[in-house]
Short mmCIF file of C-alpha atoms in Angstrom, two decimals:
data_model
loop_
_atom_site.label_atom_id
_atom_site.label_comp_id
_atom_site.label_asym_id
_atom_site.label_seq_id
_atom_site.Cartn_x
_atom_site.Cartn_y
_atom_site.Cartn_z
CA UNK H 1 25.18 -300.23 206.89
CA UNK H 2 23.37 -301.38 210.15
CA UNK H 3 20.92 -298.33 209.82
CA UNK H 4 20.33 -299.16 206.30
CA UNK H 5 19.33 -303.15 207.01
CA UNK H 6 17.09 -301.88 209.64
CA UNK H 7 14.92 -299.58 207.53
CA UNK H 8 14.59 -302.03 204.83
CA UNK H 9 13.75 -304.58 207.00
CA UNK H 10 11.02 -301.82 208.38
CA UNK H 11 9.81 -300.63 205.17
CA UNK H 12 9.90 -304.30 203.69
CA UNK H 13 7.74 -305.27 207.10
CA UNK H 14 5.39 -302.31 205.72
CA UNK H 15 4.84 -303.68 202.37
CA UNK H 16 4.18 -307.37 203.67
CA UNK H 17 1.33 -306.47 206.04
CA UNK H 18 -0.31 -303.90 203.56
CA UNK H 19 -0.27 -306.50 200.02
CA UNK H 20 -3.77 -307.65 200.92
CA UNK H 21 -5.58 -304.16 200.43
CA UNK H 22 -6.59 -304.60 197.02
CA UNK H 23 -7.83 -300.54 196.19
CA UNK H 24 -4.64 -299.34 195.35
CA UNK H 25 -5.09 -296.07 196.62
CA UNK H 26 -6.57 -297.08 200.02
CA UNK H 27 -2.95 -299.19 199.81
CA UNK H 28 -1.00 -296.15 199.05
CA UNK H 29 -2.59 -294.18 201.95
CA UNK H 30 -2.06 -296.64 204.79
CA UNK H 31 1.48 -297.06 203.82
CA UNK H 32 1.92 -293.27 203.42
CA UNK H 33 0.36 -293.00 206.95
CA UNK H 34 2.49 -295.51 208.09
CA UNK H 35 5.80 -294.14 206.76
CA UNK H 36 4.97 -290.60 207.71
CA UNK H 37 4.32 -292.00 211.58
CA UNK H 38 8.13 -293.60 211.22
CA UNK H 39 9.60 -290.80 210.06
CA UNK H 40 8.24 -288.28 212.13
CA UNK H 41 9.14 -290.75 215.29
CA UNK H 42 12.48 -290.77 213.85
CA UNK H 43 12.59 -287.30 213.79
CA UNK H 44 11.65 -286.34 217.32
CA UNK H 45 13.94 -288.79 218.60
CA UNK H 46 16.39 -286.82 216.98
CA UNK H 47 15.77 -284.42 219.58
CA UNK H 48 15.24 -286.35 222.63
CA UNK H 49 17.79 -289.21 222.07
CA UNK H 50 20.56 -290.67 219.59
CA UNK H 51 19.44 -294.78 219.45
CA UNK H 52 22.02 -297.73 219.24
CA UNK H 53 22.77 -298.63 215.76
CA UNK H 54 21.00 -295.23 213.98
CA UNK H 55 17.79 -296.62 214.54
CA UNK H 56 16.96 -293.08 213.84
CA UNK H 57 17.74 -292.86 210.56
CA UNK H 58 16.48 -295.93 209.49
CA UNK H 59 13.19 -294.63 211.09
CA UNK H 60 13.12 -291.12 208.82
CA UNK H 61 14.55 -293.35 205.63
CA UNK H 62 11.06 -294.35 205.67
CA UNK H 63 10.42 -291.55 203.88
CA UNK H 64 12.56 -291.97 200.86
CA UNK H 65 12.63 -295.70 200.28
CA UNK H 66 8.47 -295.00 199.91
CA UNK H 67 9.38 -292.48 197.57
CA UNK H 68 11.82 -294.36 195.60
CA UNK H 69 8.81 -297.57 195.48
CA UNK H 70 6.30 -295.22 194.04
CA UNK H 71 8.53 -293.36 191.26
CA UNK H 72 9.39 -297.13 189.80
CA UNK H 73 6.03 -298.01 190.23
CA UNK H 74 4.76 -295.24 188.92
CA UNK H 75 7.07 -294.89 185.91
CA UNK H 76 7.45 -290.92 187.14
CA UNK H 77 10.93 -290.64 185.64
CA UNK H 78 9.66 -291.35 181.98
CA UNK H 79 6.13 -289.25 182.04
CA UNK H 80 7.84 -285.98 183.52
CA UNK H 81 8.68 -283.46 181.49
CA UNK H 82 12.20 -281.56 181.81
CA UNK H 83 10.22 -278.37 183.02
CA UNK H 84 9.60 -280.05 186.34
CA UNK H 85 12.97 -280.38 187.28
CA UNK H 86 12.83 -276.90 187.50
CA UNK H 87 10.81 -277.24 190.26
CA UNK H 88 12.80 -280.17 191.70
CA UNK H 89 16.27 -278.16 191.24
CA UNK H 90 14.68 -275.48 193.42
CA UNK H 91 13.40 -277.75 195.90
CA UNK H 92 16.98 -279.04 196.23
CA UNK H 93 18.46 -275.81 196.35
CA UNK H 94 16.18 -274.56 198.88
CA UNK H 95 16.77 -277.58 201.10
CA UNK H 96 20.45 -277.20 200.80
CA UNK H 97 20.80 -273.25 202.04
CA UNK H 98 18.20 -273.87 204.92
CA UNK H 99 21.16 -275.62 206.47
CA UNK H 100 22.84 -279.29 207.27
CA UNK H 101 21.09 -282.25 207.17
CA UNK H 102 22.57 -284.61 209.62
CA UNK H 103 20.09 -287.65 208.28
CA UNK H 104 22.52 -289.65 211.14
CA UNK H 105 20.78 -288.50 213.88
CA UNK H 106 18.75 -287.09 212.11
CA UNK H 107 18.89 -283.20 212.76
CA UNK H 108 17.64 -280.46 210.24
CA UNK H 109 16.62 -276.74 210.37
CA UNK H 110 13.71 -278.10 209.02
CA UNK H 111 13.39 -282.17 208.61
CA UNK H 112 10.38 -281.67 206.34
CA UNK H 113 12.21 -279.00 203.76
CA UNK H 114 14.74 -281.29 203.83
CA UNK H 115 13.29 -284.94 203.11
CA UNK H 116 11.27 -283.08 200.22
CA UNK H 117 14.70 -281.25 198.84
CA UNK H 118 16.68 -284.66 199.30
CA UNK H 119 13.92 -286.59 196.76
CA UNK H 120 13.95 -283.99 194.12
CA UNK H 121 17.85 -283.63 194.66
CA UNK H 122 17.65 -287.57 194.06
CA UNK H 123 15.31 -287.50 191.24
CA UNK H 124 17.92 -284.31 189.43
CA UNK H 125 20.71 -286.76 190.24
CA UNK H 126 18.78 -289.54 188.22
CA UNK H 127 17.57 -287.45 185.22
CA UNK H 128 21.61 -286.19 184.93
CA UNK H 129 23.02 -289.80 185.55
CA UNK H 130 20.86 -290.46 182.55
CA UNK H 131 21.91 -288.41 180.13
CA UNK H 132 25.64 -289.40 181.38
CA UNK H 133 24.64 -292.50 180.50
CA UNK H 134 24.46 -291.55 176.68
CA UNK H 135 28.11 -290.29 176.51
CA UNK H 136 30.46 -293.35 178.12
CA UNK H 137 33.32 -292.50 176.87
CA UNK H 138 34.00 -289.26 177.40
CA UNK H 139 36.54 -288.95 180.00
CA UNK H 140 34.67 -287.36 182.80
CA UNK H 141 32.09 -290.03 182.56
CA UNK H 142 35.21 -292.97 182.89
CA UNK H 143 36.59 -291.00 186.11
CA UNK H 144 32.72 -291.42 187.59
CA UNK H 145 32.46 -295.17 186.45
CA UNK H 146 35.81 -295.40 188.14
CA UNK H 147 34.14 -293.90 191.55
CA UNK H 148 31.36 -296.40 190.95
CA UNK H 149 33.73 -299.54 190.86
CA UNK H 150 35.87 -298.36 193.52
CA UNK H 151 33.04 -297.33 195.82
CA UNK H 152 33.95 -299.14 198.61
CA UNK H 153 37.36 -297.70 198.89
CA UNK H 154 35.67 -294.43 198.76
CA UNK H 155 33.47 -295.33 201.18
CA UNK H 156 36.02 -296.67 204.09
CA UNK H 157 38.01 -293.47 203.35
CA UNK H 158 35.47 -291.02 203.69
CA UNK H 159 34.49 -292.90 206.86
CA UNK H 160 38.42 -292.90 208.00
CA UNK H 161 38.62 -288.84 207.34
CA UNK H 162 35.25 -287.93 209.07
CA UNK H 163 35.44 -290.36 212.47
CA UNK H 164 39.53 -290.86 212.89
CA UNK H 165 41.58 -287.64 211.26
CA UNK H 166 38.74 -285.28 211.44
CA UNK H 167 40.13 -282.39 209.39
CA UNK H 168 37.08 -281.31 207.68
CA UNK H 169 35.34 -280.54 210.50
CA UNK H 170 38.17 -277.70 211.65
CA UNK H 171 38.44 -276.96 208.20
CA UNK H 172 34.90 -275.99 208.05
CA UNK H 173 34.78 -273.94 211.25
CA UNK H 174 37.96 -272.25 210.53
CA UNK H 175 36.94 -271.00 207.29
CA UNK H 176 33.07 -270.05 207.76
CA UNK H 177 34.40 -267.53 210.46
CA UNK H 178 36.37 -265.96 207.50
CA UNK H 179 34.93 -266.60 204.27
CA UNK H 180 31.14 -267.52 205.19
CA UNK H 181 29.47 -271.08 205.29
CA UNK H 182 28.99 -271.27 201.14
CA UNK H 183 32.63 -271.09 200.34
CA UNK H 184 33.61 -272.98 203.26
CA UNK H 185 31.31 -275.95 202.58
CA UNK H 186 32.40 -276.14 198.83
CA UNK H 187 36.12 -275.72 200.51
CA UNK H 188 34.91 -278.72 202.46
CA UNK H 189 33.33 -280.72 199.93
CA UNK H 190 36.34 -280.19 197.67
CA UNK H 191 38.61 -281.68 200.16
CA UNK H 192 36.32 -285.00 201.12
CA UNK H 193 36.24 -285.47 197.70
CA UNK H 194 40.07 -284.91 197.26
CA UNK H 195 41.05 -287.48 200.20
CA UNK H 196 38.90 -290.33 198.63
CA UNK H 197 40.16 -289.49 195.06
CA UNK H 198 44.08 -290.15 196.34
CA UNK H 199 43.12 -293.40 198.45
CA UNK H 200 40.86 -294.21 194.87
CA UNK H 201 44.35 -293.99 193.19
CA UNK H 202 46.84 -295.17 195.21
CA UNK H 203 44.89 -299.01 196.48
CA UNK H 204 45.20 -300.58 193.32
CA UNK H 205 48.97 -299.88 193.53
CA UNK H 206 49.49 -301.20 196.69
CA UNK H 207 49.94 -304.57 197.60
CA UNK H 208 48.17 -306.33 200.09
CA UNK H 209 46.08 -303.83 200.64
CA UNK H 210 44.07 -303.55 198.09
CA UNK H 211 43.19 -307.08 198.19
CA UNK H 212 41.78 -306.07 200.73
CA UNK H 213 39.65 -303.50 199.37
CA UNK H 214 39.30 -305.98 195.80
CA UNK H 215 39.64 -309.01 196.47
CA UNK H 216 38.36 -310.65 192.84
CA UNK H 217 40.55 -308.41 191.22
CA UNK H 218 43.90 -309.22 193.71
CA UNK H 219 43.14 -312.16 196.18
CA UNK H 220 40.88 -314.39 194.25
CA UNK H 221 42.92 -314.92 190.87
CA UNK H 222 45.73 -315.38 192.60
CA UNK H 223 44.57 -318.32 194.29
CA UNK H 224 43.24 -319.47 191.30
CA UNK H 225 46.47 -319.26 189.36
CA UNK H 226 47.70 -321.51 192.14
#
């Protein structure tokens, strides 16, 4: 969360200084040139040293906030046609077997491959969220709005199984040595998403803790009712 305050306080720093070019595209350049310099800093510090508070990452998620500014700005999502996700479904798959992405540090096989694979993974995302959106209440799209409202649950657990019980990470080594790094990362990814289902379930259904984790819901009507 620290990393993330940091690079919007970088990229909003960005847009503050650059407002007074008027030609737009002179505008887009310099900040282009601008986030490109962060996020290639960001990346060779990667390599050279791990900074206090991922000041790393909030360096290379330069990159991405830019691209997230333009596409509203730009409308992109709504002048696309469906052929160019295509493209952008390649790009993500491409991206994806090249190898991990450790944006944390930030390490990558290839940090370029995989900025441009993470936006048109994120723009695929969007376009599918989308069309999600059209079908609420089917009940695959209710178990994802519950994910949504309990995100912070599923946040704090995924945090609790990667840094304190650590599983994953001998799951994944054990089984890439058997069945290959494919199966093994879906193996892995089926297992993250497992843990944070069961804490998902079992908060609400526990007292004290999940006011906690919902306080409106638990902690704040109760002391209303008083």
């Amino acid at each position: 969360m620290l990393s993330m305050f940091i690079a919007l306080q970088l990229f909003n720093g960005v847009m503050l200084l650059t407002v007074r070019r008027h030609q737009r595209w002179r505008q887009a350049i310099v900040r282009g040139g601008v986030f490109a310099m962060f996020a290639i800093l960001g990346g060779w510090l990667g390599h050279v040293a791990y900074l206090p508070w991922a000041v790393n990452a909030a360096l290379l998620a330069q990159l991405f906030l830019y691209a997230g500014y333009l596409v509203k700005q730009t409308a992109l999502l709504s002048r696309i046609s469906s052929a160019w996700y295509l493209l952008f479904t390649f790009m993500w798959l491409v991206s994806a077997f090249q190898g991990y992405f450790a944006l944390t540090v930030p390490t990558s096989p290839n940090l370029l491959i995989s900025v441009m694979g993470g936006v048109a993974g994120s723009l695929c995302i969007i376009r599918v969220s989308d069309w999600l959106s059209h079908y609420p209440n089917a009940r695959p799209i209710k178990w994802l709005k519950r994910y949504g409202q309990l995100s912070l649950v599923v946040l704090c657990f995924h945090l609790i199984d990667l840094n304190v019980i650590g599983i994953e990470g001998w799951l994944t080594n054990h089984l890439i040595a058997h069945m290959g790094p494919l199966v093994a990362t879906i193996i892995a990814i089926s297992y993250r998403i497992s843990f944070v289902t069961v804490a998902m379930l079992a908060i609400p259904h526990l007292p004290g803790i999940r006011a906690c984790f919902l306080p409106r819901q638990y902690l704040f009507r109760r002391l209303q009712r008083r």
